[in-house]
Short mmCIF file of N, CA and C in Angstrom, two decimals:
data_model
loop_
_atom_site.label_atom_id
_atom_site.label_comp_id
_atom_site.label_asym_id
_atom_site.label_seq_id
_atom_site.Cartn_x
_atom_site.Cartn_y
_atom_site.Cartn_z
N UNK A 1 284.53 -14.77 32.42
CA UNK A 1 284.70 -13.84 31.31
C UNK A 1 283.63 -14.12 30.25
N UNK A 2 282.84 -13.11 29.92
CA UNK A 2 281.78 -13.25 28.94
C UNK A 2 282.30 -13.14 27.53
N UNK A 3 281.64 -13.87 26.64
CA UNK A 3 281.97 -13.75 25.23
C UNK A 3 281.42 -12.45 24.69
N UNK A 4 282.13 -11.90 23.71
CA UNK A 4 281.64 -10.70 23.03
C UNK A 4 280.37 -11.06 22.26
N UNK A 5 279.39 -10.15 22.24
CA UNK A 5 278.18 -10.45 21.46
C UNK A 5 278.51 -10.48 19.96
N UNK A 6 277.77 -11.28 19.25
CA UNK A 6 277.96 -11.39 17.80
C UNK A 6 277.21 -10.23 17.16
N UNK A 7 277.96 -9.37 16.50
CA UNK A 7 277.38 -8.18 15.88
C UNK A 7 277.19 -8.35 14.37
N UNK A 8 277.99 -9.21 13.78
CA UNK A 8 277.87 -9.43 12.34
C UNK A 8 278.30 -10.87 12.02
N UNK A 9 278.04 -11.25 10.80
CA UNK A 9 278.43 -12.59 10.35
C UNK A 9 279.92 -12.82 10.50
N UNK A 10 280.71 -11.74 10.42
CA UNK A 10 282.16 -11.88 10.52
C UNK A 10 282.62 -12.27 11.92
N UNK A 11 281.74 -12.16 12.90
CA UNK A 11 282.06 -12.57 14.27
C UNK A 11 281.81 -14.06 14.50
N UNK A 12 281.11 -14.71 13.58
CA UNK A 12 280.80 -16.13 13.72
C UNK A 12 282.04 -16.97 13.48
N UNK A 13 282.33 -17.89 14.39
CA UNK A 13 283.49 -18.76 14.23
C UNK A 13 283.40 -19.57 12.94
N UNK A 14 282.21 -20.04 12.59
CA UNK A 14 282.05 -20.84 11.37
C UNK A 14 282.37 -19.98 10.14
N UNK A 15 282.01 -18.71 10.16
CA UNK A 15 282.33 -17.82 9.05
C UNK A 15 283.85 -17.64 8.94
N UNK A 16 284.48 -17.37 10.07
CA UNK A 16 285.93 -17.18 10.07
C UNK A 16 286.64 -18.41 9.53
N UNK A 17 286.19 -19.58 9.96
CA UNK A 17 286.79 -20.84 9.51
C UNK A 17 286.59 -21.01 8.01
N UNK A 18 285.37 -20.77 7.53
CA UNK A 18 285.07 -20.93 6.11
C UNK A 18 285.85 -19.92 5.26
N UNK A 19 285.97 -18.70 5.75
CA UNK A 19 286.70 -17.67 5.01
C UNK A 19 288.19 -18.01 4.92
N UNK A 20 288.76 -18.43 6.05
CA UNK A 20 290.19 -18.77 6.06
C UNK A 20 290.51 -19.93 5.12
N UNK A 21 289.70 -20.97 5.15
CA UNK A 21 289.97 -22.11 4.28
C UNK A 21 289.73 -21.72 2.82
N UNK A 22 288.75 -20.85 2.57
CA UNK A 22 288.50 -20.38 1.21
C UNK A 22 289.72 -19.66 0.65
N UNK A 23 290.34 -18.83 1.47
CA UNK A 23 291.52 -18.10 1.01
C UNK A 23 292.70 -19.04 0.76
N UNK A 24 292.81 -20.10 1.55
CA UNK A 24 293.87 -21.09 1.29
C UNK A 24 293.64 -21.76 -0.06
N UNK A 25 292.39 -22.15 -0.31
CA UNK A 25 292.08 -22.80 -1.59
C UNK A 25 292.30 -21.82 -2.74
N UNK A 26 291.92 -20.57 -2.54
CA UNK A 26 292.13 -19.58 -3.59
C UNK A 26 293.61 -19.52 -4.00
N UNK A 27 294.48 -19.44 -3.00
CA UNK A 27 295.92 -19.38 -3.28
C UNK A 27 296.39 -20.65 -4.00
N UNK A 28 295.94 -21.80 -3.52
CA UNK A 28 296.33 -23.06 -4.15
C UNK A 28 295.78 -23.17 -5.58
N UNK A 29 294.58 -22.68 -5.79
CA UNK A 29 293.96 -22.80 -7.12
C UNK A 29 294.64 -21.94 -8.17
N UNK A 30 295.45 -20.98 -7.75
CA UNK A 30 296.22 -20.19 -8.71
C UNK A 30 297.21 -21.06 -9.47
N UNK A 31 297.55 -22.22 -8.90
CA UNK A 31 298.51 -23.12 -9.53
C UNK A 31 297.83 -24.20 -10.38
N UNK A 32 296.50 -24.22 -10.42
CA UNK A 32 295.80 -25.18 -11.27
C UNK A 32 296.13 -24.88 -12.73
N UNK A 33 296.10 -25.87 -13.58
CA UNK A 33 296.42 -25.64 -15.00
C UNK A 33 295.49 -24.62 -15.65
N UNK A 34 296.01 -23.89 -16.58
CA UNK A 34 295.25 -22.85 -17.26
C UNK A 34 294.01 -23.43 -17.96
N UNK A 35 294.10 -24.67 -18.42
CA UNK A 35 292.94 -25.27 -19.11
C UNK A 35 291.78 -25.53 -18.15
N UNK A 36 292.03 -25.45 -16.84
CA UNK A 36 290.96 -25.61 -15.84
C UNK A 36 290.33 -24.27 -15.45
N UNK A 37 290.80 -23.18 -16.01
CA UNK A 37 290.34 -21.85 -15.60
C UNK A 37 288.81 -21.74 -15.62
N UNK A 38 288.16 -22.23 -16.64
CA UNK A 38 286.71 -22.08 -16.77
C UNK A 38 285.94 -23.32 -16.35
N UNK A 39 286.62 -24.22 -15.70
CA UNK A 39 285.91 -25.40 -15.20
C UNK A 39 286.23 -25.59 -13.72
N UNK A 40 287.17 -26.43 -13.38
CA UNK A 40 287.43 -26.73 -11.98
C UNK A 40 287.80 -25.49 -11.16
N UNK A 41 288.69 -24.67 -11.67
CA UNK A 41 289.11 -23.48 -10.92
C UNK A 41 287.92 -22.56 -10.66
N UNK A 42 287.15 -22.31 -11.69
CA UNK A 42 285.97 -21.45 -11.55
C UNK A 42 284.95 -22.06 -10.59
N UNK A 43 284.71 -23.34 -10.72
CA UNK A 43 283.70 -24.01 -9.89
C UNK A 43 284.08 -24.02 -8.41
N UNK A 44 285.32 -24.37 -8.12
CA UNK A 44 285.71 -24.44 -6.71
C UNK A 44 285.71 -23.04 -6.08
N UNK A 45 286.14 -22.05 -6.84
CA UNK A 45 286.13 -20.68 -6.31
C UNK A 45 284.70 -20.19 -6.08
N UNK A 46 283.82 -20.50 -6.99
CA UNK A 46 282.42 -20.10 -6.84
C UNK A 46 281.81 -20.75 -5.60
N UNK A 47 282.06 -22.04 -5.42
CA UNK A 47 281.44 -22.73 -4.28
C UNK A 47 282.02 -22.30 -2.94
N UNK A 48 283.35 -22.14 -2.84
CA UNK A 48 283.88 -21.74 -1.52
C UNK A 48 283.48 -20.32 -1.17
N UNK A 49 283.35 -19.46 -2.17
CA UNK A 49 282.88 -18.10 -1.88
C UNK A 49 281.43 -18.11 -1.46
N UNK A 50 280.65 -18.98 -2.05
CA UNK A 50 279.23 -19.06 -1.75
C UNK A 50 278.96 -19.54 -0.33
N UNK A 51 279.84 -20.37 0.22
CA UNK A 51 279.69 -20.79 1.62
C UNK A 51 279.65 -19.55 2.50
N UNK A 52 280.61 -18.67 2.32
CA UNK A 52 280.71 -17.44 3.13
C UNK A 52 279.57 -16.48 2.82
N UNK A 53 279.26 -16.31 1.56
CA UNK A 53 278.19 -15.38 1.17
C UNK A 53 276.85 -15.81 1.75
N UNK A 54 276.58 -17.10 1.72
CA UNK A 54 275.32 -17.60 2.29
C UNK A 54 275.28 -17.48 3.80
N UNK A 55 276.43 -17.62 4.45
CA UNK A 55 276.48 -17.38 5.90
C UNK A 55 276.16 -15.92 6.21
N UNK A 56 276.70 -15.01 5.41
CA UNK A 56 276.41 -13.59 5.60
C UNK A 56 274.91 -13.32 5.42
N UNK A 57 274.34 -13.88 4.39
CA UNK A 57 272.91 -13.70 4.15
C UNK A 57 272.09 -14.32 5.27
N UNK A 58 272.48 -15.49 5.73
CA UNK A 58 271.75 -16.15 6.83
C UNK A 58 271.74 -15.25 8.06
N UNK A 59 272.90 -14.70 8.38
CA UNK A 59 272.98 -13.85 9.56
C UNK A 59 272.04 -12.65 9.46
N UNK A 60 271.96 -12.05 8.29
CA UNK A 60 271.08 -10.90 8.10
C UNK A 60 269.60 -11.30 8.17
N UNK A 61 269.32 -12.59 8.04
CA UNK A 61 267.93 -13.07 8.08
C UNK A 61 267.60 -13.78 9.39
N UNK A 62 268.42 -13.60 10.41
CA UNK A 62 268.18 -14.39 11.62
C UNK A 62 267.03 -13.87 12.48
N UNK A 63 266.24 -12.96 11.94
CA UNK A 63 264.99 -12.57 12.58
C UNK A 63 263.88 -13.57 12.22
N UNK A 64 264.08 -14.27 11.12
CA UNK A 64 263.05 -15.14 10.57
C UNK A 64 263.61 -16.55 10.42
N UNK A 65 263.15 -17.45 11.25
CA UNK A 65 263.73 -18.80 11.32
C UNK A 65 263.80 -19.49 9.96
N UNK A 66 262.70 -19.49 9.21
CA UNK A 66 262.70 -20.22 7.93
C UNK A 66 263.73 -19.65 6.96
N UNK A 67 263.83 -18.33 6.87
CA UNK A 67 264.80 -17.72 5.96
C UNK A 67 266.23 -17.97 6.43
N UNK A 68 266.44 -17.89 7.74
CA UNK A 68 267.75 -18.16 8.33
C UNK A 68 268.21 -19.58 8.01
N UNK A 69 267.34 -20.53 8.28
CA UNK A 69 267.68 -21.94 8.05
C UNK A 69 267.87 -22.23 6.56
N UNK A 70 267.06 -21.60 5.71
CA UNK A 70 267.20 -21.82 4.27
C UNK A 70 268.58 -21.38 3.77
N UNK A 71 269.06 -20.23 4.22
CA UNK A 71 270.39 -19.76 3.80
C UNK A 71 271.50 -20.63 4.39
N UNK A 72 271.29 -21.11 5.62
CA UNK A 72 272.28 -22.04 6.19
C UNK A 72 272.32 -23.33 5.38
N UNK A 73 271.15 -23.80 4.93
CA UNK A 73 271.11 -24.99 4.08
C UNK A 73 271.86 -24.75 2.77
N UNK A 74 271.71 -23.56 2.21
CA UNK A 74 272.46 -23.23 0.99
C UNK A 74 273.97 -23.25 1.26
N UNK A 75 274.38 -22.71 2.40
CA UNK A 75 275.79 -22.71 2.78
C UNK A 75 276.29 -24.14 2.94
N UNK A 76 275.48 -24.96 3.57
CA UNK A 76 275.84 -26.37 3.77
C UNK A 76 276.05 -27.07 2.41
N UNK A 77 275.14 -26.83 1.49
CA UNK A 77 275.24 -27.45 0.16
C UNK A 77 276.50 -26.99 -0.56
N UNK A 78 276.83 -25.72 -0.45
CA UNK A 78 278.03 -25.19 -1.11
C UNK A 78 279.31 -25.75 -0.48
N UNK A 79 279.28 -25.95 0.83
CA UNK A 79 280.45 -26.55 1.50
C UNK A 79 280.66 -27.98 1.00
N UNK A 80 279.57 -28.73 0.87
CA UNK A 80 279.68 -30.10 0.35
C UNK A 80 280.15 -30.09 -1.10
N UNK A 81 279.68 -29.13 -1.88
CA UNK A 81 280.13 -29.02 -3.27
C UNK A 81 281.63 -28.73 -3.32
N UNK A 82 282.09 -27.84 -2.43
CA UNK A 82 283.52 -27.53 -2.39
C UNK A 82 284.32 -28.78 -2.09
N UNK A 83 283.83 -29.61 -1.18
CA UNK A 83 284.51 -30.88 -0.89
C UNK A 83 284.63 -31.74 -2.14
N UNK A 84 283.58 -31.75 -2.95
CA UNK A 84 283.61 -32.54 -4.18
C UNK A 84 284.69 -32.02 -5.13
N UNK A 85 284.76 -30.70 -5.27
CA UNK A 85 285.79 -30.11 -6.15
C UNK A 85 287.19 -30.38 -5.61
N UNK A 86 287.33 -30.38 -4.28
CA UNK A 86 288.63 -30.72 -3.69
C UNK A 86 289.03 -32.15 -4.06
N UNK A 87 288.07 -33.06 -4.02
CA UNK A 87 288.38 -34.45 -4.40
C UNK A 87 288.82 -34.54 -5.87
N UNK A 88 288.15 -33.78 -6.73
CA UNK A 88 288.57 -33.75 -8.14
C UNK A 88 289.98 -33.18 -8.26
N UNK A 89 290.27 -32.12 -7.52
CA UNK A 89 291.60 -31.50 -7.60
C UNK A 89 292.69 -32.47 -7.16
N UNK A 90 292.41 -33.28 -6.15
CA UNK A 90 293.38 -34.29 -5.70
C UNK A 90 293.52 -35.38 -6.74
N UNK A 91 292.40 -35.89 -7.24
CA UNK A 91 292.44 -36.97 -8.23
C UNK A 91 293.14 -36.55 -9.52
N UNK A 92 293.03 -35.27 -9.87
CA UNK A 92 293.70 -34.75 -11.06
C UNK A 92 295.14 -34.33 -10.78
N UNK A 93 295.59 -34.55 -9.55
CA UNK A 93 296.95 -34.21 -9.11
C UNK A 93 297.24 -32.71 -9.12
N UNK A 94 296.20 -31.89 -8.93
CA UNK A 94 296.40 -30.44 -8.80
C UNK A 94 296.68 -30.08 -7.35
N UNK A 95 296.25 -30.94 -6.43
CA UNK A 95 296.54 -30.80 -5.00
C UNK A 95 297.13 -32.11 -4.52
N UNK A 96 298.07 -32.04 -3.59
CA UNK A 96 298.57 -33.30 -3.03
C UNK A 96 297.55 -33.84 -2.03
N UNK A 97 297.62 -35.13 -1.80
CA UNK A 97 296.63 -35.83 -0.97
C UNK A 97 296.54 -35.24 0.43
N UNK A 98 297.66 -34.97 1.06
CA UNK A 98 297.63 -34.43 2.43
C UNK A 98 296.95 -33.07 2.50
N UNK A 99 297.24 -32.21 1.55
CA UNK A 99 296.60 -30.90 1.51
C UNK A 99 295.11 -31.05 1.27
N UNK A 100 294.75 -31.92 0.34
CA UNK A 100 293.33 -32.17 0.07
C UNK A 100 292.60 -32.67 1.31
N UNK A 101 293.22 -33.60 2.04
CA UNK A 101 292.60 -34.12 3.26
C UNK A 101 292.44 -33.04 4.32
N UNK A 102 293.46 -32.19 4.46
CA UNK A 102 293.41 -31.11 5.45
C UNK A 102 292.26 -30.14 5.13
N UNK A 103 292.15 -29.73 3.87
CA UNK A 103 291.10 -28.80 3.47
C UNK A 103 289.72 -29.45 3.59
N UNK A 104 289.62 -30.71 3.19
CA UNK A 104 288.37 -31.45 3.29
C UNK A 104 287.92 -31.54 4.75
N UNK A 105 288.87 -31.76 5.65
CA UNK A 105 288.56 -31.86 7.08
C UNK A 105 288.03 -30.55 7.64
N UNK A 106 288.57 -29.44 7.17
CA UNK A 106 288.06 -28.14 7.63
C UNK A 106 286.60 -28.00 7.20
N UNK A 107 286.30 -28.39 5.98
CA UNK A 107 284.90 -28.32 5.53
C UNK A 107 284.02 -29.29 6.31
N UNK A 108 284.55 -30.42 6.75
CA UNK A 108 283.76 -31.30 7.62
C UNK A 108 283.40 -30.58 8.91
N UNK A 109 284.33 -29.80 9.47
CA UNK A 109 284.03 -29.03 10.68
C UNK A 109 282.99 -27.94 10.40
N UNK A 110 283.15 -27.25 9.28
CA UNK A 110 282.17 -26.23 8.88
C UNK A 110 280.79 -26.88 8.75
N UNK A 111 280.74 -28.00 8.06
CA UNK A 111 279.47 -28.70 7.88
C UNK A 111 278.86 -29.11 9.21
N UNK A 112 279.69 -29.60 10.12
CA UNK A 112 279.19 -30.01 11.43
C UNK A 112 278.56 -28.85 12.18
N UNK A 113 279.20 -27.69 12.14
CA UNK A 113 278.66 -26.51 12.82
C UNK A 113 277.36 -26.08 12.15
N UNK A 114 277.34 -26.05 10.83
CA UNK A 114 276.13 -25.65 10.11
C UNK A 114 274.96 -26.58 10.44
N UNK A 115 275.20 -27.86 10.43
CA UNK A 115 274.13 -28.82 10.73
C UNK A 115 273.64 -28.65 12.16
N UNK A 116 274.54 -28.40 13.08
CA UNK A 116 274.15 -28.17 14.47
C UNK A 116 273.24 -26.95 14.58
N UNK A 117 273.59 -25.86 13.91
CA UNK A 117 272.77 -24.65 13.95
C UNK A 117 271.43 -24.89 13.25
N UNK A 118 271.47 -25.55 12.10
CA UNK A 118 270.23 -25.85 11.36
C UNK A 118 269.28 -26.66 12.22
N UNK A 119 269.82 -27.65 12.94
CA UNK A 119 268.97 -28.51 13.77
C UNK A 119 268.46 -27.83 15.03
N UNK A 120 269.10 -26.73 15.44
CA UNK A 120 268.67 -25.99 16.63
C UNK A 120 268.93 -24.50 16.42
N UNK A 121 268.11 -23.85 15.58
CA UNK A 121 268.37 -22.44 15.26
C UNK A 121 267.94 -21.46 16.36
N UNK A 122 267.12 -21.89 17.29
CA UNK A 122 266.54 -20.97 18.28
C UNK A 122 267.55 -20.05 18.97
N UNK A 123 268.68 -20.56 19.45
CA UNK A 123 269.61 -19.65 20.14
C UNK A 123 270.18 -18.54 19.25
N UNK A 124 270.08 -18.71 17.95
CA UNK A 124 270.67 -17.76 17.01
C UNK A 124 269.67 -16.72 16.53
N UNK A 125 268.40 -16.94 16.82
CA UNK A 125 267.35 -16.07 16.30
C UNK A 125 267.18 -14.84 17.19
N UNK A 126 266.83 -13.72 16.56
CA UNK A 126 266.51 -12.50 17.30
C UNK A 126 265.09 -12.68 17.82
N UNK A 127 264.93 -12.48 19.10
CA UNK A 127 263.60 -12.59 19.70
C UNK A 127 262.84 -11.31 19.45
N UNK A 128 261.61 -11.46 19.00
CA UNK A 128 260.78 -10.28 18.72
C UNK A 128 259.87 -10.02 19.88
#
């Protein structure tokens, strides 16, 4: 049985994983204290959304290796930033440790996939 061809960024498993975990964090961040609205809450939401947005941009640039890899690098950096905000949320007791570890682990998987693609982008590029 053949896999369906990837037609858009939304077909990428790494995108689906990043989007799903982002929505979990979004729901959890609604319970962060109001005084964090313009700091931790805003920062974590910006970074987890940027992981997905940069994946979408990377996919649209997969005709050009350098542009493709650059956007994947941006996505990788945003995923790592999100992990940092998750650690702050746990340390500030806005998230329980187990939830923080679970979310952090998903981002480790996202990061692993991104690094794998960055290190070998050829299969993902459109051949001209």
